[in-house]
Coordinates of C-alpha atoms in Angstrom, one line a residue:
M1 CA -176.9 -33.3 -21.0
L2 CA -173.7 -34.2 -22.9
H3 CA -171.5 -37.0 -21.6
V4 CA -168.4 -39.1 -22.3
S5 CA -169.6 -42.3 -24.0
D6 CA -168.5 -45.5 -22.3
S7 CA -168.7 -47.4 -25.6
K8 CA -166.7 -44.8 -27.5
L9 CA -164.1 -44.6 -24.8
H10 CA -163.8 -48.4 -24.8
H11 CA -163.4 -48.5 -28.6
V12 CA -160.7 -45.8 -28.5
R13 CA -158.8 -47.6 -25.8
Q14 CA -158.9 -50.8 -27.8
Q15 CA -157.6 -49.0 -30.8
V16 CA -154.6 -47.7 -28.8
I17 CA -154.0 -51.2 -27.3
R18 CA -153.7 -52.7 -30.8
Q19 CA -151.1 -50.2 -31.8
Q20 CA -147.5 -49.8 -30.7
P21 CA -147.1 -47.2 -28.0
L22 CA -146.3 -43.6 -28.9
P23 CA -143.6 -41.6 -27.1
E24 CA -144.6 -41.1 -23.4
E25 CA -145.4 -37.3 -23.9
L26 CA -147.8 -38.1 -26.8
S27 CA -149.4 -41.2 -25.4
V28 CA -153.2 -41.4 -25.3
R29 CA -154.3 -41.8 -21.7
L30 CA -158.1 -41.3 -21.7
D31 CA -159.5 -41.0 -18.1
E32 CA -163.3 -41.0 -18.2
T33 CA -163.7 -38.9 -15.0
R34 CA -161.2 -36.3 -16.1
L35 CA -162.8 -36.0 -19.6
Q36 CA -166.3 -35.7 -18.1
E37 CA -165.2 -32.9 -15.8
L38 CA -163.6 -31.0 -18.7
L39 CA -166.7 -31.4 -20.8
Q40 CA -168.9 -30.0 -18.0
L41 CA -166.4 -27.1 -17.6
I42 CA -166.7 -26.2 -21.3
E43 CA -170.5 -26.5 -21.2
T44 CA -170.9 -24.3 -18.2
T45 CA -168.6 -21.6 -19.5
A46 CA -169.9 -21.4 -23.1
T47 CA -169.9 -17.7 -23.9
G48 CA -168.6 -14.3 -23.1
D49 CA -165.8 -13.4 -20.7
G50 CA -166.1 -16.7 -18.9
F51 CA -165.2 -18.6 -22.1
D52 CA -162.4 -16.2 -22.8
L53 CA -161.0 -16.8 -19.3
L54 CA -161.4 -20.6 -19.7
V55 CA -159.5 -20.5 -23.0
A56 CA -156.6 -18.5 -21.4
R57 CA -156.4 -20.5 -18.2
L58 CA -156.8 -24.2 -19.3
P59 CA -153.6 -26.0 -18.2
R60 CA -151.6 -28.0 -20.8
R61 CA -152.9 -31.4 -19.6
Q62 CA -156.5 -30.4 -20.2
L63 CA -155.6 -28.9 -23.6
N64 CA -154.2 -32.3 -24.6
D65 CA -157.4 -33.9 -23.3
L66 CA -159.4 -31.8 -25.8
F67 CA -158.4 -34.2 -28.6
G68 CA -159.5 -37.2 -26.7
L69 CA -162.8 -35.4 -25.8
L70 CA -163.5 -34.9 -29.5
L71 CA -163.4 -38.7 -29.9
V72 CA -165.8 -39.6 -27.1
I73 CA -168.5 -37.0 -26.7
E74 CA -172.0 -38.4 -27.0
A75 CA -175.5 -37.0 -26.5
P76 CA -179.2 -38.1 -26.8
L77 CA -180.7 -37.6 -30.2
S78 CA -182.6 -34.5 -28.8
A79 CA -179.2 -32.9 -28.0
L80 CA -177.3 -33.3 -31.2
T81 CA -177.1 -29.5 -31.6
A82 CA -175.5 -29.3 -28.2
T83 CA -173.0 -31.8 -29.3
E84 CA -172.1 -29.8 -32.3
Q85 CA -171.8 -26.6 -30.1
A86 CA -169.5 -28.4 -27.7
Q87 CA -167.3 -29.6 -30.4
Q88 CA -167.1 -26.2 -32.0
R89 CA -166.1 -24.7 -28.6
I90 CA -163.4 -27.4 -28.2
Q91 CA -162.1 -26.5 -31.7
Q92 CA -162.1 -22.8 -30.8
I93 CA -160.0 -23.5 -27.7
I94 CA -157.5 -25.5 -29.7
E95 CA -157.3 -22.8 -32.4
R96 CA -156.9 -20.0 -29.9
R97 CA -154.3 -21.8 -27.8
A98 CA -152.4 -23.1 -30.9
T99 CA -148.8 -23.8 -30.2
L100 CA -146.2 -26.1 -31.9
S101 CA -146.3 -28.6 -29.0
L102 CA -150.1 -28.7 -28.9
A103 CA -150.1 -29.3 -32.7
Q104 CA -147.6 -32.2 -32.2
T105 CA -150.0 -33.8 -29.8
G106 CA -152.9 -33.2 -32.1
W107 CA -151.0 -34.8 -35.0
A108 CA -150.3 -37.8 -32.8
F109 CA -154.1 -38.1 -32.0
Y110 CA -155.0 -37.6 -35.7
Q111 CA -152.7 -40.5 -36.8
Q112 CA -153.7 -42.9 -34.0
H113 CA -157.4 -42.5 -34.7
F114 CA -157.3 -41.9 -38.5
Y115 CA -159.7 -41.1 -40.0
H116 CA -161.7 -39.0 -37.6
V117 CA -163.5 -35.9 -38.9
E118 CA -163.2 -33.7 -35.8
L119 CA -159.5 -34.5 -35.3
A120 CA -159.0 -33.6 -39.0
E121 CA -160.7 -30.2 -38.4
A122 CA -158.6 -29.6 -35.3
M123 CA -155.4 -30.2 -37.3
A124 CA -156.6 -27.8 -40.1
R125 CA -157.3 -25.1 -37.5
L126 CA -154.0 -25.6 -35.9
N127 CA -152.3 -25.5 -39.2
T128 CA -153.9 -22.2 -40.1
A129 CA -153.2 -20.6 -36.8
L130 CA -149.5 -21.7 -36.7
T131 CA -148.8 -20.9 -40.3
A132 CA -150.1 -17.4 -39.6
K133 CA -147.5 -17.2 -36.8
G134 CA -144.7 -18.4 -39.1
E135 CA -144.6 -21.9 -37.7
T136 CA -144.1 -24.3 -40.5
P137 CA -142.6 -27.6 -39.3
P138 CA -142.6 -30.4 -41.9
F139 CA -145.8 -32.1 -40.6
L140 CA -147.7 -28.9 -40.7
A141 CA -146.4 -28.1 -44.2
L142 CA -147.7 -31.5 -45.3
C143 CA -151.1 -30.7 -43.8
G144 CA -151.1 -27.4 -45.5
R145 CA -150.1 -28.9 -48.8
F146 CA -152.6 -31.7 -49.0
G147 CA -155.1 -30.9 -46.3
C148 CA -156.0 -33.3 -43.5
E149 CA -158.5 -35.3 -45.5
E150 CA -159.0 -39.1 -45.8
S151 CA -156.7 -39.0 -48.9
L152 CA -153.6 -37.7 -47.0
P153 CA -151.9 -41.1 -46.6
R154 CA -152.1 -41.8 -50.4
Q155 CA -150.9 -38.2 -51.2
T156 CA -148.1 -38.4 -48.7
A157 CA -146.9 -41.7 -50.1
Q158 CA -146.9 -40.3 -53.6
F159 CA -145.0 -37.3 -52.3
L160 CA -142.4 -39.4 -50.7
L161 CA -142.0 -41.6 -53.7
D162 CA -141.6 -38.6 -56.0
E163 CA -139.0 -37.2 -53.6
Q164 CA -137.1 -40.5 -53.5
Q165 CA -136.9 -40.6 -57.3
K166 CA -135.3 -37.2 -57.6
P167 CA -131.5 -37.1 -58.1
L168 CA -129.6 -37.1 -54.8
S169 CA -128.7 -33.6 -53.8
G170 CA -127.1 -32.1 -50.7
V171 CA -125.0 -33.8 -48.1
N172 CA -127.6 -35.7 -46.0
G173 CA -126.7 -39.1 -47.5
P174 CA -128.9 -41.7 -49.2
W175 CA -132.7 -41.2 -49.1
S176 CA -134.3 -43.2 -46.4
L177 CA -138.0 -43.8 -45.7
S178 CA -137.6 -44.1 -42.0
S179 CA -135.8 -40.8 -41.8
K180 CA -138.5 -39.1 -44.0
L181 CA -141.2 -40.5 -41.7
A182 CA -139.2 -39.1 -38.6
E183 CA -138.9 -35.7 -40.4
L184 CA -142.7 -35.6 -40.9
S185 CA -143.3 -36.9 -37.3
V186 CA -145.2 -39.9 -38.7
Y187 CA -145.7 -42.8 -36.4
A188 CA -145.4 -45.9 -38.5
A189 CA -147.4 -47.9 -35.9
S190 CA -150.4 -45.7 -36.1
R191 CA -153.4 -46.4 -38.4
F192 CA -152.3 -43.3 -40.5
G193 CA -148.7 -44.5 -40.7
T194 CA -149.8 -48.1 -41.7
L195 CA -152.1 -46.7 -44.5
L196 CA -149.3 -44.4 -45.7
L197 CA -146.9 -47.4 -45.8
L198 CA -149.4 -49.6 -47.6
E199 CA -149.8 -46.9 -50.3
F200 CA -146.1 -46.4 -50.5
F201 CA -145.1 -50.1 -50.8
Q202 CA -147.8 -50.6 -53.5
L203 CA -146.5 -47.7 -55.5
C204 CA -142.7 -48.1 -55.2
P205 CA -140.5 -50.6 -57.0
P206 CA -140.0 -53.9 -55.2
E207 CA -136.3 -53.1 -54.9
L208 CA -137.1 -50.1 -52.7
T209 CA -139.5 -52.2 -50.6
A210 CA -136.6 -54.7 -50.1
A211 CA -134.4 -51.8 -48.9
E212 CA -137.0 -50.9 -46.2
T213 CA -137.7 -54.4 -44.9
E214 CA -138.1 -53.3 -41.2
L215 CA -140.8 -50.8 -42.0
F216 CA -142.4 -53.3 -44.4
S217 CA -142.5 -56.0 -41.8
Q218 CA -144.1 -53.6 -39.2
C219 CA -146.7 -52.5 -41.9
L220 CA -147.6 -56.1 -42.6
E221 CA -148.2 -56.9 -38.9
L222 CA -150.6 -54.0 -38.5
A223 CA -152.4 -54.2 -41.9
E224 CA -155.8 -55.9 -42.4
T225 CA -156.0 -59.2 -44.2
A226 CA -157.0 -57.7 -47.6
E227 CA -154.3 -55.1 -47.2
K228 CA -151.7 -57.8 -46.6
A229 CA -152.7 -59.5 -49.7
R230 CA -152.4 -56.3 -51.8
L231 CA -148.9 -55.8 -50.5
I232 CA -147.8 -59.2 -51.3
T233 CA -149.4 -59.0 -54.8
A234 CA -147.5 -55.7 -55.5
I235 CA -144.1 -57.4 -54.9
Y236 CA -144.4 -61.0 -56.1
N237 CA -146.0 -60.3 -59.5
E238 CA -142.6 -61.8 -60.5
F239 CA -140.3 -64.4 -59.0
R240 CA -138.0 -62.6 -56.5
G241 CA -134.9 -64.9 -56.2
D242 CA -132.2 -62.3 -56.3
Q243 CA -130.0 -61.9 -53.1
K244 CA -131.3 -58.4 -52.5
F245 CA -134.8 -59.7 -51.9
L246 CA -133.6 -62.3 -49.3
P247 CA -134.5 -60.2 -46.2
L248 CA -137.9 -59.3 -47.6
N249 CA -138.6 -62.9 -48.6
Q250 CA -137.7 -64.0 -45.1
V251 CA -140.1 -61.6 -43.5
I252 CA -143.0 -62.9 -45.7
L253 CA -142.0 -66.5 -44.9
Q254 CA -141.8 -65.8 -41.2
Q255 CA -145.3 -64.1 -41.1
F256 CA -147.2 -66.3 -43.6
G257 CA -145.2 -69.5 -44.0
M258 CA -145.0 -71.3 -47.3
P259 CA -148.2 -70.9 -49.4
P260 CA -150.0 -74.1 -50.0
A261 CA -149.7 -75.8 -53.5
A262 CA -152.7 -75.7 -55.8
D263 CA -152.6 -79.5 -55.8
Q264 CA -150.6 -80.9 -52.9
A265 CA -148.6 -84.0 -53.5
K266 CA -149.8 -87.2 -51.7
P267 CA -146.8 -87.1 -49.3
K268 CA -148.0 -84.6 -46.7
A269 CA -146.3 -81.3 -46.2
D270 CA -144.9 -80.1 -43.0
P271 CA -148.0 -79.0 -41.0
A272 CA -146.2 -75.9 -39.8
A273 CA -146.1 -74.4 -43.3
A274 CA -148.8 -71.7 -42.9
S275 CA -151.1 -70.6 -40.1
A276 CA -154.9 -70.3 -40.6
D277 CA -154.6 -66.5 -40.8
A278 CA -151.8 -66.8 -43.3
L279 CA -153.9 -69.1 -45.4
Q280 CA -156.6 -66.5 -45.7
V281 CA -154.0 -64.1 -47.2
W282 CA -152.6 -66.7 -49.6
A283 CA -156.2 -67.5 -50.7
I284 CA -156.8 -63.8 -51.7
V285 CA -153.6 -63.2 -53.8
P286 CA -153.6 -64.2 -57.5
E287 CA -152.4 -67.7 -58.2
Q288 CA -149.2 -66.6 -60.0
V289 CA -148.2 -64.4 -57.1
R290 CA -148.6 -67.4 -54.7
L291 CA -146.6 -69.6 -57.1
N292 CA -143.8 -67.1 -57.4
F293 CA -143.3 -66.9 -53.6
R294 CA -143.8 -70.6 -53.2
Q295 CA -141.0 -71.3 -55.6
W296 CA -138.6 -69.1 -53.6
A297 CA -139.8 -70.7 -50.3
M298 CA -139.2 -74.2 -51.6
I299 CA -135.7 -73.2 -52.9
N300 CA -135.0 -71.6 -49.5
L301 CA -136.0 -74.8 -47.7
I302 CA -133.6 -76.8 -49.9
G303 CA -130.8 -74.3 -49.1
R304 CA -131.3 -74.7 -45.4
Q305 CA -131.3 -78.5 -45.7
T306 CA -128.1 -78.5 -47.7
V307 CA -125.8 -76.1 -45.8
G308 CA -122.2 -77.2 -46.5
Q309 CA -123.3 -79.9 -48.9
E310 CA -122.2 -78.5 -52.2
R311 CA -122.6 -81.6 -54.3
K312 CA -126.3 -81.8 -53.4
R313 CA -126.7 -78.1 -54.3
A314 CA -124.9 -78.8 -57.6
L315 CA -127.4 -81.6 -58.3
Y316 CA -130.4 -79.5 -57.5
Q317 CA -129.4 -76.2 -59.1
P318 CA -130.5 -77.0 -62.7
L319 CA -133.8 -78.4 -61.4
L320 CA -134.9 -75.7 -59.0
M321 CA -137.4 -74.0 -61.3
Q322 CA -139.1 -77.3 -62.1
L323 CA -139.9 -78.0 -58.4
V324 CA -143.6 -78.9 -57.9
N325 CA -143.4 -79.4 -54.1
C326 CA -140.9 -79.4 -51.3
C327 CA -141.5 -80.3 -47.7
L328 CA -140.0 -82.0 -44.6
L329 CA -141.3 -85.6 -44.2
A330 CA -139.3 -86.0 -41.0
P331 CA -136.9 -83.7 -39.2
A332 CA -133.9 -84.7 -41.3
V333 CA -135.7 -85.9 -44.4
L334 CA -136.7 -83.5 -47.3
L335 CA -139.0 -84.5 -50.1
L336 CA -138.6 -82.8 -53.4
E337 CA -141.3 -83.4 -56.0
F338 CA -140.6 -82.9 -59.6
P339 CA -142.8 -83.8 -62.6
G340 CA -143.2 -87.6 -62.5
F341 CA -140.8 -88.4 -59.6
Y342 CA -139.5 -87.6 -56.1
L343 CA -136.2 -87.1 -54.5
L344 CA -135.6 -87.9 -50.8
D345 CA -132.7 -86.0 -49.2
H346 CA -131.5 -87.2 -45.8
Q347 CA -129.6 -84.4 -44.2
D348 CA -127.1 -86.7 -42.5
F349 CA -126.0 -88.3 -45.8
S350 CA -124.2 -85.6 -47.9
H351 CA -122.9 -88.0 -50.5
Q352 CA -126.2 -89.4 -51.7
V353 CA -129.9 -88.7 -52.6
M354 CA -132.7 -91.3 -53.3
Y355 CA -134.9 -91.2 -56.4
Y356 CA -138.4 -92.7 -56.5
D357 CA -141.0 -92.7 -59.2
R358 CA -144.4 -91.5 -58.0
P359 CA -146.2 -94.8 -57.5
T360 CA -143.3 -96.3 -55.6
L361 CA -142.9 -93.7 -53.0
E362 CA -146.6 -93.0 -52.6
L363 CA -147.2 -96.7 -52.0
A364 CA -144.3 -96.8 -49.5
L365 CA -145.7 -93.9 -47.5
E366 CA -149.2 -95.3 -47.5
N367 CA -147.7 -98.5 -46.0
K368 CA -146.2 -96.3 -43.2
Q369 CA -142.6 -96.9 -44.1
D370 CA -140.2 -94.7 -42.2
P371 CA -139.1 -91.7 -44.3
A372 CA -135.6 -91.9 -42.9
E373 CA -135.2 -95.5 -44.1
L374 CA -136.7 -94.6 -47.4
A375 CA -134.1 -91.7 -47.8
A376 CA -131.2 -93.9 -46.7
P377 CA -132.1 -97.5 -47.3
D378 CA -130.0 -100.5 -46.0
G379 CA -128.9 -103.1 -48.5
K380 CA -128.2 -103.1 -52.2
V381 CA -130.0 -100.3 -54.3
I382 CA -129.3 -99.8 -58.0
T383 CA -127.3 -96.7 -58.7
A384 CA -127.8 -94.0 -61.3
R385 CA -124.4 -94.9 -62.8
E386 CA -125.5 -98.5 -63.4
L387 CA -128.7 -97.5 -65.0
V388 CA -127.1 -94.8 -67.3
L389 CA -124.4 -97.2 -68.5
A390 CA -127.1 -99.9 -69.1
K391 CA -129.5 -97.3 -70.7
N392 CA -132.3 -98.4 -68.4
R393 CA -134.8 -96.8 -66.1
G394 CA -135.6 -97.5 -62.5
N395 CA -138.3 -96.9 -60.0
R396 CA -136.0 -96.7 -56.9
V397 CA -132.5 -95.4 -57.6
L398 CA -129.5 -94.3 -55.5
L399 CA -128.0 -91.1 -56.8
R400 CA -124.4 -91.1 -55.4
L401 CA -122.7 -87.7 -55.6
E402 CA -118.9 -88.4 -55.2
E403 CA -116.8 -87.2 -58.2
V404 CA -118.0 -88.7 -61.5
N405 CA -121.1 -90.2 -59.8
L406 CA -122.5 -86.7 -59.6
L407 CA -122.4 -86.5 -63.4
F408 CA -124.2 -89.9 -63.7
A409 CA -126.8 -88.7 -61.2
R410 CA -127.4 -85.5 -63.3
D411 CA -127.5 -87.5 -66.5
F412 CA -130.0 -89.9 -65.1
L413 CA -132.4 -87.1 -63.9
N414 CA -132.0 -85.4 -67.2
S415 CA -133.2 -88.6 -69.0
V416 CA -136.2 -88.8 -66.7
L417 CA -137.2 -85.1 -67.2
N418 CA -136.4 -85.2 -70.9
P419 CA -136.9 -88.8 -72.1
D420 CA -136.5 -87.8 -75.8
S421 CA -133.3 -85.9 -75.3
S422 CA -129.9 -87.4 -76.2
D423 CA -128.0 -84.8 -74.2
T424 CA -125.9 -86.2 -71.4
F425 CA -123.4 -84.8 -68.8
I426 CA -121.0 -87.7 -69.3

C-alpha cells in the first residue's frame, strides 16, 4: 500500500518555509489528507477506461497536487515497483493534461524543490507536449534548450551572461538581470534561482554584480556558508574602493560585518564587528580576499566617523592603504592602527587627533584609562608642530588640524612612517 510520507511531507514543508513565498496561485500548500486521497484515486483507477476518465476529469486543484504528490510518495521496500508505477501514472496524467498554466505550476515546483528527479521528468514531459502544440514561452524554451537536468542553473547563468555581453539591440532599454529572470519565470528566492544567481555572480565581472546589488543580497541570504564564501571570493580578489562598488560593499558589511584581522591589535575591536555565522564565512575565504574587504570596511568606518570633518579626512587620505586596524574603542572614539603607532579620533573634536606610539597607548588601555580622555586629554600635550620644528619624536602627540597645523601633522606622521625620508609638507 502506497502512502504519503510524513517525514517527506515535513521536509518539503520546511524547504518552503525557508524560502520566500511564491505568488499565491503557485504557492505550495501540501495537505496530507488531500494528497493521500489523490494517491488512492490514482491507484484504484490504474488502467483502461477508468484511467482515461480520471485523466479527463481531474480538476485543476488536483492536477496541481500531482507535483506535490511526486515529492512525498513512499512505499515499503516490497512495494518499490508499485511506487514506480504510481509515479509513471502521475507523469502520464501531467503529460496528457499539459497546458501552459499547468507547466507554470510545474516550473514553480521544479524551482522550489530543485533538484528532484521526478519533477525534472514532469517538466520534460510538459515541455515536449506543449512544444508539439506550438506553446513555447521562454521558460519552456529554456528547458528545451538545456534540458531539466541538474546542470540547468549553471547553463542558464552562462546563457544570461552571454546575452548580457552582446551589443545592445532593439528598444527595450539596458539589459537587466531581474527583467531576464522575470522573462524566464525564475523565482530568485527558490533553490533553483539561488543556484542560478550563485553561478551568474561567480561568472560575471564584479561591476555587473555591483549593478545587481538587490539580487546579489537576496542570493547571499539564501546561500549556504560555502556558497557565500565563493561569492565573496569572486568579487574581492581585488580591493573594491570605487564608488560604483559602494552599495555592494555595504551589503557585504551589513550581512557579515568587518572581517577579523589576522593579528588583532591589543586594543580590542568593537565586539559587534562580525557574527559567529559571518566568522565562518570569513574563515573560508582566502586571506587576500578578506584583507581586501577589510581595508574597505576600515576606510568606510573612518568615513562615517569624520562626516563633515574635512581636515581629518585630508590627514587620513594619504594613509588609508597603510591601515592595520580600525575600530571603535568607545561610541565617539575611533582607533586607527598604523605600523608602529596609533591615532585616536574623538568625533566631537574636529580640530585635532591624538598620536600614540604602541607601548604608550597599550599600557594606558591596560591600566583602564578612559578612551575619551586619551583621545582628548586635558592639560598640556606637545604638538606635532613643536616636534617637527625641533626635529624630535614623541610618544604622545597632539595633531592640531587648523590651517598650517595640518601640514605639520602630516609632516610628523610622514617622519614616523618614513624615518629615513627627508620629504616634508612644510
